[in-house]
Coordinates of N, CA, C and O and ligand atoms in Angstrom, one line a residue:
M3 N 0.8 -1.2 0.0 CA 0.0 0.0 0.0 C 0.9 1.2 0.0 O 2.1 1.2 0.2
N4 N 0.3 2.4 -0.3 CA 1.0 3.6 -0.4 C 0.9 4.4 0.9 O -0.2 4.8 1.3
A5 N 2.0 4.7 1.6 CA 2.1 5.7 2.7 C 2.5 7.0 2.1 O 3.3 7.0 1.1
Y6 N 2.2 8.1 2.7 CA 2.5 9.4 2.1 C 3.1 10.3 3.3 O 2.7 10.2 4.4
V7 N 4.1 11.1 2.9 CA 4.6 12.2 3.8 C 4.4 13.5 3.0 O 4.8 13.6 1.9
L8 N 3.7 14.4 3.7 CA 3.6 15.8 3.1 C 4.4 16.7 3.9 O 4.4 16.7 5.2
V9 N 5.2 17.5 3.2 CA 6.2 18.4 3.9 C 6.0 19.8 3.4 O 5.9 20.1 2.3
C10 N 5.9 20.7 4.4 CA 5.9 22.2 4.1 C 7.3 22.5 3.7 O 8.3 22.4 4.6
P11 N 7.6 23.0 2.5 CA 9.0 23.3 2.1 C 9.6 24.4 2.9 O 10.9 24.3 3.1
A12 N 8.9 25.3 3.3 CA 9.5 26.5 4.1 C 9.9 26.1 5.5 O 11.0 26.4 5.9
T13 N 9.0 25.5 6.2 CA 9.2 25.2 7.6 C 9.8 23.8 7.9 O 10.2 23.5 9.0
R14 N 9.6 22.9 6.9 CA 10.0 21.5 7.0 C 9.1 20.7 8.0 O 9.5 19.6 8.4
Q15 N 8.0 21.3 8.4 CA 7.0 20.5 9.1 C 6.4 19.5 8.2 O 6.2 19.7 7.0
S16 N 6.1 18.3 8.8 CA 5.6 17.2 7.9 C 4.4 16.5 8.7 O 4.3 16.5 9.9
V17 N 3.6 15.8 7.9 CA 2.7 14.8 8.4 C 2.9 13.5 7.7 O 3.2 13.4 6.5
L18 N 2.7 12.4 8.5 CA 2.8 11.1 7.9 C 1.3 10.5 7.8 O 0.5 10.6 8.7
I19 N 1.0 10.0 6.6 CA -0.3 9.5 6.3 C -0.3 8.0 6.0 O 0.5 7.6 5.1
D20 N -1.1 7.3 6.8 CA -1.2 5.8 6.6 C 0.1 5.0 6.7 O 0.7 4.5 5.8
P21 N 0.6 4.9 8.0 CA 1.8 4.1 8.2 C 1.5 2.6 8.2 O 1.3 2.0 9.2
G22 N 1.4 2.1 7.0 CA 0.9 0.7 6.8 C 1.9 -0.4 7.2 O 1.5 -1.4 7.7
A23 N 3.2 -0.1 7.0 CA 4.3 -1.1 7.3 C 5.6 -0.4 7.2 O 5.7 0.7 6.8
D24 N 6.6 -1.1 7.7 CA 8.0 -0.8 7.5 C 8.4 0.6 8.1 O 8.6 1.6 7.4
A25 N 8.4 0.6 9.4 CA 8.7 1.8 10.2 C 10.0 2.5 9.7 O 10.1 3.7 9.7
D26 N 11.0 1.7 9.4 CA 12.3 2.2 9.0 C 12.2 3.0 7.7 O 12.8 4.1 7.6
T27 N 11.5 2.5 6.7 CA 11.3 3.3 5.5 C 10.5 4.6 5.8 O 10.8 5.6 5.2
L28 N 9.5 4.5 6.6 CA 8.7 5.7 6.9 C 9.6 6.7 7.6 O 9.6 7.9 7.3
G29 N 10.5 6.2 8.5 CA 11.5 7.1 9.1 C 12.4 7.8 8.1 O 12.7 9.0 8.2
E30 N 12.8 7.1 7.1 CA 13.6 7.6 6.0 C 12.8 8.7 5.3 O 13.3 9.8 4.9
M31 N 11.5 8.4 5.0 CA 10.7 9.4 4.3 C 10.5 10.7 5.1 O 10.3 11.8 4.5
L32 N 10.6 10.6 6.4 CA 10.4 11.8 7.3 C 11.7 12.5 7.6 O 11.8 13.5 8.3
K33 N 12.8 11.9 7.1 CA 14.2 12.5 7.4 C 14.3 14.0 7.1 O 13.8 14.4 6.1
D34 N 15.0 14.7 8.0 CA 15.1 16.1 7.8 C 13.8 16.9 7.8 O 13.8 18.0 7.2
T35 N 12.8 16.4 8.4 CA 11.6 17.1 8.6 C 11.2 17.1 10.0 O 11.8 16.3 10.8
T36 N 10.2 17.9 10.4 CA 9.7 17.9 11.8 C 8.3 17.4 11.8 O 7.4 18.1 11.4
P37 N 8.1 16.1 12.0 CA 6.7 15.5 12.0 C 5.9 16.2 13.1 O 6.3 16.4 14.2
I38 N 4.6 16.5 12.7 CA 3.7 17.2 13.7 C 2.5 16.3 13.9 O 1.7 16.6 14.8
A39 N 2.2 15.3 13.0 CA 1.0 14.5 13.2 C 1.1 13.3 12.3 O 1.8 13.2 11.3
I40 N 0.4 12.2 12.8 CA 0.1 11.1 11.9 C -1.4 11.1 11.6 O -2.2 11.3 12.5
L41 N -1.7 11.0 10.3 CA -3.1 11.0 9.8 C -3.4 9.7 9.2 O -2.6 9.0 8.6
L42 N -4.7 9.2 9.4 CA -5.1 8.0 8.8 C -6.3 8.3 7.8 O -7.2 9.1 8.2
T43 N -6.2 7.7 6.6 CA -7.3 7.9 5.7 C -8.5 7.1 6.1 O -9.6 7.4 5.8
H44 N -8.2 5.9 6.7 CA -9.2 5.0 7.2 C -8.5 3.9 8.0 O -7.2 3.9 8.1
T45 N -9.2 3.0 8.6 CA -8.6 2.1 9.6 C -8.4 0.7 9.2 O -8.4 -0.2 10.1
H46 N -8.3 0.4 7.9 CA -8.0 -1.0 7.5 C -6.6 -1.4 8.0 O -5.7 -0.6 7.9
F47 N -6.5 -2.7 8.3 CA -5.3 -3.2 8.8 C -4.0 -2.8 8.0 O -3.0 -2.5 8.6
D48 N -4.2 -2.9 6.7 CA -3.0 -2.7 5.8 C -2.5 -1.2 5.9 O -1.5 -0.9 5.4
H49 N -3.4 -0.3 6.4 CA -3.0 1.1 6.5 C -2.4 1.5 7.9 O -2.0 2.6 8.0
V50 N -2.5 0.6 8.8 CA -2.1 1.0 10.2 C -1.1 0.0 10.8 O -0.8 0.0 12.0
G51 N -0.5 -0.9 9.9 CA 0.4 -1.9 10.4 C 1.6 -1.4 11.2 O 2.1 -2.0 12.1
A52 N 2.1 -0.2 10.9 CA 3.2 0.4 11.6 C 2.8 1.6 12.5 O 3.7 2.3 12.9
L53 N 1.5 1.7 12.7 CA 1.1 2.8 13.4 C 1.6 2.8 14.9 O 2.1 3.9 15.4
A54 N 1.5 1.7 15.6 CA 1.9 1.7 17.0 C 3.4 2.1 17.1 O 3.8 2.9 17.9
E55 N 4.2 1.5 16.2 CA 5.6 1.8 16.2 C 5.9 3.2 15.9 O 6.7 3.9 16.6
M56 N 5.2 3.8 14.9 CA 5.4 5.2 14.6 C 4.9 6.2 15.6 O 5.5 7.2 15.8
R57 N 3.9 5.8 16.4 CA 3.4 6.6 17.5 C 4.5 6.7 18.6 O 4.8 7.7 19.1
V58 N 5.1 5.5 18.8 CA 6.2 5.5 19.8 C 7.4 6.3 19.3 O 8.0 7.1 20.1
R59 N 7.8 6.2 18.1 CA 8.9 6.9 17.6 C 8.7 8.4 17.5 O 9.6 9.2 17.8
L60 N 7.6 8.8 17.0 CA 7.4 10.2 16.7 C 6.8 11.0 17.8 O 7.0 12.2 17.9
K61 N 5.9 10.4 18.6 CA 5.3 11.1 19.8 C 4.5 12.3 19.3 O 4.7 13.4 19.8
V62 N 3.7 12.2 18.2 CA 3.0 13.3 17.7 C 1.5 12.9 17.7 O 1.2 11.7 17.8
P63 N 0.6 13.9 17.6 CA -0.8 13.6 17.7 C -1.3 12.7 16.5 O -0.8 12.8 15.4
L64 N -2.2 11.8 16.8 CA -2.9 10.9 15.8 C -4.2 11.5 15.5 O -5.0 11.9 16.4
M65 N -4.5 11.6 14.2 CA -5.7 12.3 13.7 C -6.4 11.4 12.7 O -5.8 10.9 11.7
L66 N -7.7 11.1 12.9 CA -8.5 10.3 12.0 C -9.9 10.6 12.2 O -10.3 11.3 13.1
H67 N -10.8 10.0 11.3 CA -12.2 10.2 11.5 C -12.7 9.3 12.7 O -12.1 8.3 12.9
R68 N -13.8 9.8 13.3 CA -14.3 9.1 14.5 C -14.9 7.7 14.2 O -15.0 6.9 15.1
G69 N -15.3 7.5 13.0 CA -15.8 6.2 12.6 C -17.3 6.0 12.7 O -18.0 7.0 12.6
P70 N -17.8 4.8 12.8 CA -17.2 3.6 13.3 C -16.0 3.1 12.5 O -16.0 3.3 11.2
H71 N -15.0 2.5 13.1 CA -13.8 2.1 12.5 C -13.9 0.7 11.9 O -14.8 0.0 12.3
A72 N -13.0 0.5 10.9 CA -13.0 -0.8 10.2 C -12.2 -1.8 11.0 O -11.4 -1.5 11.9
D73 N -12.4 -3.1 10.6 CA -11.5 -4.2 11.1 C -11.5 -4.3 12.6 O -10.5 -4.7 13.2
D74 N -12.6 -3.9 13.3 CA -12.6 -3.9 14.7 C -11.5 -3.2 15.4 O -11.0 -3.6 16.5
I75 N -10.9 -2.3 14.7 CA -9.8 -1.5 15.3 C -10.3 -0.5 16.3 O -11.2 0.2 16.1
V76 N -9.6 -0.5 17.5 CA -10.0 0.5 18.5 C -8.8 1.4 18.6 O -7.7 1.0 18.9
L77 N -9.1 2.7 18.4 CA -8.0 3.7 18.4 C -8.5 4.9 19.2 O -9.6 5.3 19.0
D78 N -7.7 5.5 20.0 CA -8.1 6.8 20.6 C -7.2 7.8 19.9 O -6.0 7.8 20.0
A79 N -7.9 8.7 19.1 CA -7.1 9.7 18.4 C -6.9 10.9 19.4 O -7.6 11.1 20.4
D80 N -5.9 11.7 19.0 CA -5.7 13.0 19.7 C -6.6 14.0 19.1 O -6.9 15.0 19.8
R81 N -7.1 13.8 17.9 CA -8.0 14.7 17.3 C -8.8 14.0 16.3 O -8.3 13.2 15.4
W82 N -10.2 14.1 16.4 CA -11.1 13.5 15.4 C -11.3 14.4 14.2 O -11.6 15.6 14.5
L83 N -11.1 14.0 13.0 CA -11.2 14.8 11.9 C -12.6 14.7 11.2 O -13.1 13.6 11.1
E84 N -13.1 15.8 10.8 CA -14.4 15.8 10.2 C -14.4 16.6 8.9 O -13.4 17.4 8.6
E85 N -15.4 16.4 8.1 CA -15.6 17.1 6.8 C -15.2 18.6 7.0 O -15.8 19.3 7.9
G86 N -14.3 19.1 6.1 CA -14.0 20.5 6.1 C -12.9 21.0 7.0 O -12.5 22.1 7.0
D87 N -12.5 20.1 7.9 CA -11.5 20.4 8.9 C -10.2 20.8 8.3 O -9.7 20.1 7.3
P88 N -9.5 21.9 8.7 CA -8.2 22.2 8.3 C -7.2 21.5 9.2 O -7.4 21.3 10.4
V89 N -6.1 21.1 8.7 CA -4.9 20.6 9.5 C -3.7 21.4 9.0 O -3.3 21.3 7.9
R90 N -3.2 22.2 10.0 CA -2.1 23.1 9.6 C -0.8 22.3 9.6 O -0.5 21.5 10.5
V91 N 0.0 22.5 8.5 CA 1.3 21.9 8.4 C 2.3 23.0 8.0 O 2.3 23.4 6.8
G92 N 3.0 23.6 8.9 CA 3.8 24.8 8.6 C 3.0 25.9 8.0 O 2.0 26.3 8.6
D93 N 3.4 26.3 6.8 CA 2.7 27.4 6.2 C 1.4 27.0 5.4 O 0.8 27.8 4.7
H94 N 1.2 25.7 5.4 CA 0.1 25.1 4.6 C -1.1 24.6 5.5 O -0.9 24.3 6.7
A95 N -2.2 24.5 4.9 CA -3.4 23.9 5.5 C -3.9 22.8 4.7 O -4.3 23.0 3.5
L96 N -3.9 21.6 5.2 CA -4.6 20.5 4.6 C -6.1 20.6 4.8 O -6.5 21.2 5.8
R97 N -6.9 20.0 3.9 CA -8.3 20.1 4.1 C -8.9 18.6 4.0 O -8.6 17.8 3.2
V98 N -9.8 18.3 5.0 CA -10.4 17.0 5.1 C -11.7 16.9 4.3 O -12.5 17.8 4.5
Y99 N -11.8 15.8 3.5 CA -13.1 15.5 2.9 C -13.6 14.2 3.5 O -12.8 13.2 3.5
F100 N -14.8 14.2 4.0 CA -15.4 12.9 4.5 C -15.9 12.2 3.3 O -16.7 12.7 2.5
A101 N -15.5 10.9 3.1 CA -15.8 10.2 1.9 C -16.2 8.7 2.2 O -15.5 7.8 1.7
P102 N -17.2 8.5 2.9 CA -17.6 7.1 3.3 C -18.0 6.2 2.2 O -18.4 6.7 1.1
G103 N -18.0 4.9 2.5 CA -18.3 3.9 1.5 C -17.5 2.7 1.6 O -17.9 1.6 2.1
H104 N -16.2 2.8 1.2 CA -15.3 1.7 1.4 C -15.2 1.3 2.9 O -15.2 0.2 3.3
T105 N -15.1 2.4 3.7 CA -15.3 2.2 5.2 C -16.1 3.4 5.6 O -16.3 4.4 4.9
A106 N -16.6 3.3 6.9 CA -17.5 4.4 7.4 C -16.6 5.5 7.9 O -17.1 6.6 8.3
D107 N -15.3 5.3 8.0 CA -14.4 6.4 8.5 C -13.4 6.9 7.5 O -12.4 7.5 7.8
Q108 N -13.8 6.7 6.2 CA -12.9 7.1 5.1 C -12.8 8.6 4.9 O -13.9 9.2 4.8
I109 N -11.6 9.1 4.9 CA -11.5 10.5 4.5 C -10.5 10.7 3.4 O -9.7 9.8 3.2
C110 N -10.5 11.8 2.7 CA -9.5 12.2 1.8 C -8.9 13.5 2.3 O -9.5 14.3 3.0
I111 N -7.6 13.7 2.0 CA -6.8 14.8 2.6 C -6.2 15.6 1.4 O -5.4 15.1 0.7
A112 N -6.6 16.8 1.3 CA -6.2 17.7 0.2 C -5.2 18.7 0.6 O -5.2 19.2 1.7
T113 N -4.2 18.9 -0.3 CA -3.3 20.0 0.0 C -3.8 21.3 -0.5 O -4.7 21.3 -1.4
D114 N -3.3 22.4 0.0 CA -3.7 23.7 -0.6 C -2.8 24.1 -1.7 O -1.8 23.4 -1.9
G115 N -3.1 25.1 -2.4 CA -2.3 25.5 -3.5 C -2.5 24.6 -4.7 O -3.5 24.6 -5.4
E116 N -1.6 23.7 -4.9 CA -1.8 22.7 -6.1 C -2.8 21.7 -5.7 O -2.9 21.3 -4.5
P117 N -3.6 21.3 -6.7 CA -4.7 20.3 -6.4 C -4.2 18.9 -6.3 O -4.2 18.2 -7.3
R118 N -3.8 18.5 -5.1 CA -3.4 17.1 -4.9 C -4.3 16.6 -3.7 O -4.4 17.3 -2.7
I119 N -4.8 15.4 -3.8 CA -5.6 14.8 -2.8 C -5.2 13.4 -2.5 O -5.1 12.6 -3.4
I120 N -4.9 13.1 -1.2 CA -4.6 11.7 -0.8 C -6.0 11.1 -0.6 O -6.7 11.5 0.4
V121 N -6.4 10.2 -1.4 CA -7.7 9.7 -1.4 C -7.9 8.4 -0.7 O -9.1 7.9 -0.6
G122 N -6.8 7.8 -0.1 CA -7.0 6.5 0.6 C -7.6 5.5 -0.4 O -7.1 5.4 -1.5
D123 N -8.5 4.7 0.1 CA -9.1 3.7 -0.7 C -10.5 4.1 -1.3 O -11.3 3.3 -1.6
T124 N -10.7 5.4 -1.3 CA -12.0 5.9 -1.9 C -12.1 5.6 -3.4 O -13.1 5.0 -3.8
I125 N -11.1 5.9 -4.1 CA -11.0 5.6 -5.6 C -9.6 5.3 -5.9 O -8.6 5.8 -5.4
F126 N -9.5 4.4 -6.9 CA -8.3 4.0 -7.6 C -8.4 4.4 -9.0 O -9.4 4.7 -9.6
D127 N -7.2 4.2 -9.7 CA -7.2 4.5 -11.2 C -8.3 3.7 -11.9 O -9.0 4.1 -12.8
G128 N -8.5 2.4 -11.4 CA -9.4 1.5 -12.1 C -10.8 1.4 -11.6 O -11.6 0.7 -12.2
G129 N -11.1 2.0 -10.5 CA -12.4 1.8 -9.9 C -12.5 2.3 -8.5 O -11.5 2.7 -7.9
P130 N -13.7 2.2 -7.9 CA -13.8 2.7 -6.5 C -13.3 1.6 -5.5 O -13.1 0.4 -5.9
G131 N -13.1 2.0 -4.3 CA -12.6 1.0 -3.3 C -13.7 -0.1 -3.1 O -14.9 0.2 -3.2
E132 N -13.2 -1.3 -2.7 CA -14.1 -2.4 -2.4 C -15.2 -2.0 -1.4 O -14.9 -1.3 -0.4
T133 N -16.4 -2.6 -1.5 CA -17.4 -2.5 -0.5 C -17.9 -3.9 0.0 O -17.7 -4.8 -0.8
W134 N -18.4 -3.9 1.2 CA -18.8 -5.2 1.8 C -20.3 -5.3 2.1 O -20.7 -6.3 2.7
S135 N -21.1 -4.4 1.5 CA -22.5 -4.5 1.7 C -23.2 -3.6 0.6 O -22.5 -2.7 0.0
V136 N -24.4 -3.8 0.3 CA -25.2 -3.0 -0.6 C -25.2 -1.6 -0.1 O -24.9 -0.6 -0.9
D137 N -25.4 -1.4 1.2 CA -25.4 -0.1 1.8 C -24.0 0.6 1.6 O -24.0 1.8 1.2
G138 N -23.0 -0.1 1.8 CA -21.6 0.4 1.6 C -21.4 0.9 0.1 O -20.9 2.0 -0.1
F139 N -21.9 0.1 -0.8 CA -21.7 0.5 -2.2 C -22.6 1.7 -2.6 O -22.1 2.6 -3.3
Q140 N -23.8 1.7 -2.1 CA -24.6 2.9 -2.3 C -24.0 4.2 -1.7 O -24.1 5.3 -2.3
T141 N -23.4 4.0 -0.6 CA -22.7 5.1 0.1 C -21.5 5.6 -0.8 O -21.3 6.8 -1.0
T142 N -20.8 4.6 -1.4 CA -19.7 4.9 -2.3 C -20.3 5.7 -3.5 O -19.7 6.7 -3.9
L143 N -21.4 5.3 -4.1 CA -22.0 6.1 -5.2 C -22.2 7.5 -4.8 O -22.0 8.4 -5.6
R144 N -22.8 7.7 -3.6 CA -23.1 9.0 -3.1 C -21.8 9.8 -3.0 O -21.7 11.0 -3.3
T145 N -20.8 9.2 -2.4 CA -19.5 9.9 -2.2 C -18.9 10.3 -3.6 O -18.4 11.4 -3.8
L146 N -19.0 9.4 -4.6 CA -18.5 9.7 -5.9 C -19.2 10.9 -6.5 O -18.6 11.9 -7.0
R147 N -20.5 11.0 -6.3 CA -21.3 12.1 -6.9 C -21.1 13.4 -6.1 O -20.9 14.4 -6.7
E148 N -21.1 13.3 -4.8 CA -21.2 14.5 -4.0 C -19.9 15.0 -3.5 O -19.7 16.1 -3.1
V149 N -18.8 14.2 -3.6 CA -17.5 14.6 -3.2 C -16.5 14.6 -4.4 O -16.1 15.6 -4.8
I150 N -16.3 13.4 -4.9 CA -15.2 13.2 -5.8 C -15.4 14.0 -7.1 O -14.5 14.7 -7.6
L151 N -16.6 13.9 -7.7 CA -16.9 14.5 -9.0 C -16.9 16.0 -8.9 O -16.9 16.7 -9.9
R152 N -17.0 16.6 -7.7 CA -16.9 18.0 -7.5 C -15.5 18.6 -7.5 O -15.3 19.8 -7.6
W153 N -14.5 17.7 -7.5 CA -13.2 18.2 -7.6 C -12.8 18.6 -9.0 O -13.4 18.1 -10.0
S154 N -11.8 19.5 -9.2 CA -11.5 19.9 -10.5 C -10.7 18.8 -11.3 O -10.2 17.9 -10.7
D155 N -10.8 18.9 -12.6 CA -10.1 17.9 -13.5 C -8.6 17.8 -13.2 O -8.0 16.8 -13.4
D156 N -8.1 19.0 -12.8 CA -6.6 19.0 -12.5 C -6.2 18.2 -11.3 O -5.0 18.0 -11.1
T157 N -7.2 17.9 -10.5 CA -6.8 17.2 -9.2 C -6.1 15.9 -9.4 O -6.5 15.0 -10.2
V158 N -4.9 15.8 -8.8 CA -4.2 14.5 -8.9 C -4.5 13.7 -7.6 O -4.4 14.2 -6.5
C159 N -5.1 12.6 -7.9 CA -5.5 11.7 -6.8 C -4.4 10.7 -6.5 O -3.9 10.0 -7.3
H160 N -4.1 10.6 -5.2 CA -3.0 9.7 -4.7 C -3.7 8.6 -3.9 O -4.0 8.9 -2.7
P161 N -3.9 7.5 -4.4 CA -4.6 6.4 -3.7 C -3.8 5.6 -2.8 O -2.6 5.7 -2.8
G162 N -4.5 4.8 -2.0 CA -3.9 3.9 -1.0 C -3.2 2.7 -1.6 O -2.4 2.0 -0.9
H163 N -3.5 2.4 -2.9 CA -2.8 1.3 -3.6 C -2.7 1.7 -5.1 O -3.6 2.4 -5.6
G164 N -1.6 1.3 -5.7 CA -1.5 1.6 -7.1 C -1.1 3.0 -7.5 O -0.8 3.8 -6.6
P165 N -1.1 3.3 -8.8 CA -0.6 4.6 -9.3 C -1.5 5.8 -9.0 O -2.8 5.6 -8.9
S166 N -0.9 7.0 -8.9 CA -1.7 8.2 -8.9 C -2.3 8.5 -10.3 O -1.8 8.0 -11.3
F167 N -3.3 9.3 -10.3 CA -3.9 9.6 -11.6 C -4.6 11.0 -11.5 O -4.9 11.5 -10.4
R168 N -4.8 11.6 -12.7 CA -5.5 12.9 -12.8 C -7.0 12.6 -12.9 O -7.4 11.8 -13.7
L169 N -7.8 13.3 -12.0 CA -9.2 13.1 -12.0 C -9.8 13.3 -13.4 O -10.7 12.5 -13.8
G170 N -9.4 14.3 -14.1 CA -10.0 14.6 -15.4 C -9.8 13.4 -16.4 O -10.7 13.3 -17.3
D171 N -8.8 12.6 -16.2 CA -8.6 11.5 -17.1 C -9.6 10.4 -16.8 O -9.7 9.4 -17.6
R172 N -10.2 10.4 -15.6 CA -11.2 9.3 -15.3 C -12.6 9.8 -15.2 O -13.5 9.1 -14.9
R173 N -12.8 11.2 -15.3 CA -14.1 11.7 -15.0 C -15.3 11.1 -15.8 O -16.3 10.7 -15.2
R174 N -15.1 10.9 -17.1 CA -16.2 10.3 -17.9 C -16.5 8.9 -17.5 O -17.7 8.6 -17.4
E175 N -15.5 8.1 -17.2 CA -15.7 6.8 -16.7 C -16.5 6.8 -15.4 O -17.4 6.0 -15.2
I176 N -16.1 7.7 -14.5 CA -16.8 7.8 -13.2 C -18.2 8.2 -13.3 O -19.1 7.7 -12.7
E177 N -18.4 9.2 -14.2 CA -19.8 9.7 -14.4 C -20.7 8.6 -15.0 O -21.8 8.5 -14.6
T178 N -20.1 7.9 -16.0 CA -20.9 6.7 -16.5 C -21.2 5.7 -15.4 O -22.3 5.2 -15.3
F179 N -20.2 5.4 -14.6 CA -20.3 4.4 -13.6 C -21.5 4.8 -12.6 O -22.3 4.0 -12.3
V180 N -21.5 6.1 -12.2 CA -22.5 6.5 -11.2 C -23.9 6.6 -11.8 O -24.9 6.6 -11.1
S181 N -23.9 6.8 -13.2 CA -25.2 6.9 -13.8 C -26.0 5.6 -14.0 O -27.1 5.6 -14.3
K182 N -25.2 4.5 -13.9 CA -25.8 3.2 -14.1 C -26.5 2.6 -12.9 O -26.2 3.0 -11.8
D183 N -27.5 1.7 -13.2 CA -28.2 1.0 -12.1 C -27.4 -0.3 -11.8 O -27.4 -1.2 -12.6
H184 N -26.7 -0.3 -10.6 CA -25.9 -1.4 -10.3 C -26.7 -2.4 -9.4 O -26.1 -3.4 -8.9
G185 N -28.0 -2.2 -9.3 CA -28.8 -3.2 -8.5 C -28.3 -3.3 -7.1 O -28.0 -2.3 -6.4
A186 N -28.2 -4.6 -6.7 CA -27.8 -4.9 -5.3 C -26.4 -5.2 -5.2 O -25.9 -5.9 -4.3
F187 N -25.6 -4.7 -6.2 CA -24.2 -5.0 -6.2 C -23.4 -4.5 -5.0 O -23.7 -3.4 -4.4
F188 N -22.4 -5.2 -4.5 CA -21.3 -4.7 -3.7 C -20.1 -5.6 -4.0 O -20.2 -6.6 -4.5
G189 N -18.9 -5.1 -3.6 CA -17.7 -5.8 -3.8 C -16.7 -5.0 -4.5 O -16.6 -3.8 -4.3
D190 N -15.9 -5.7 -5.3 CA -14.8 -5.0 -6.0 C -15.3 -4.6 -7.4 O -15.6 -5.4 -8.2
A191 N -15.3 -3.3 -7.6 CA -15.9 -2.7 -8.8 C -14.8 -2.1 -9.7 O -13.8 -1.7 -9.2
T192 N -15.1 -2.1 -11.0 CA -14.3 -1.4 -12.0 C -15.1 -0.3 -12.6 O -16.3 -0.5 -12.8
W193 N -14.5 0.8 -13.1 CA -15.2 1.8 -13.7 C -16.0 1.3 -14.9 O -17.1 1.8 -15.2
G194 N -15.5 0.3 -15.6 CA -16.1 -0.2 -16.8 C -17.4 -1.1 -16.7 O -18.0 -1.4 -17.6
M195 N -17.7 -1.4 -15.4 CA -18.8 -2.4 -15.2 C -20.2 -1.7 -15.2 O -20.3 -0.5 -15.2
Ligands
LIG29 ZN1 -9.1 0.0 2.8
LIG30 ZN1 -6.1 -0.3 1.5

């Protein structure tokens, strides 16, 4: 899976997003920066595998959505993030989008200035994140319509797995996907289905 480090170039303050594994590599990614927080896009096991270790190493606040959390994970955050919340990193402010569906605690984290968004498992280049119930899939459709498709074409989406992509390059496929009747579907979806 993809972990991300966002760094303010002026102050060198940083945040670590989704410490899934390999604390030593994450430490390398944070080198020469001042970490101020760990953020989670959601609470699936593969995104939090190195969380306990990184909390010990960094001793910075943990921030995530209140949930309910996935995978029976119990976490006490230092700050619960909600739709529209800003997270200051040096001279910059990240912005939180609530994007449920894949999980009930899924958020996306946008940078200011250039349009880049860490989307977690909300969307991938090839389709939306997996769902485990009809309700979860319907929630994903709503998130695609009301959150994702409102972003500009220039937005670069950085997902929790696989390559980053420009939203404009997928917009038509996503629009077609949400316009179809998928019945009682849930599971692993592709834009083309
Ligand atoms: Zn996930
Ligand atoms: Zn994942």
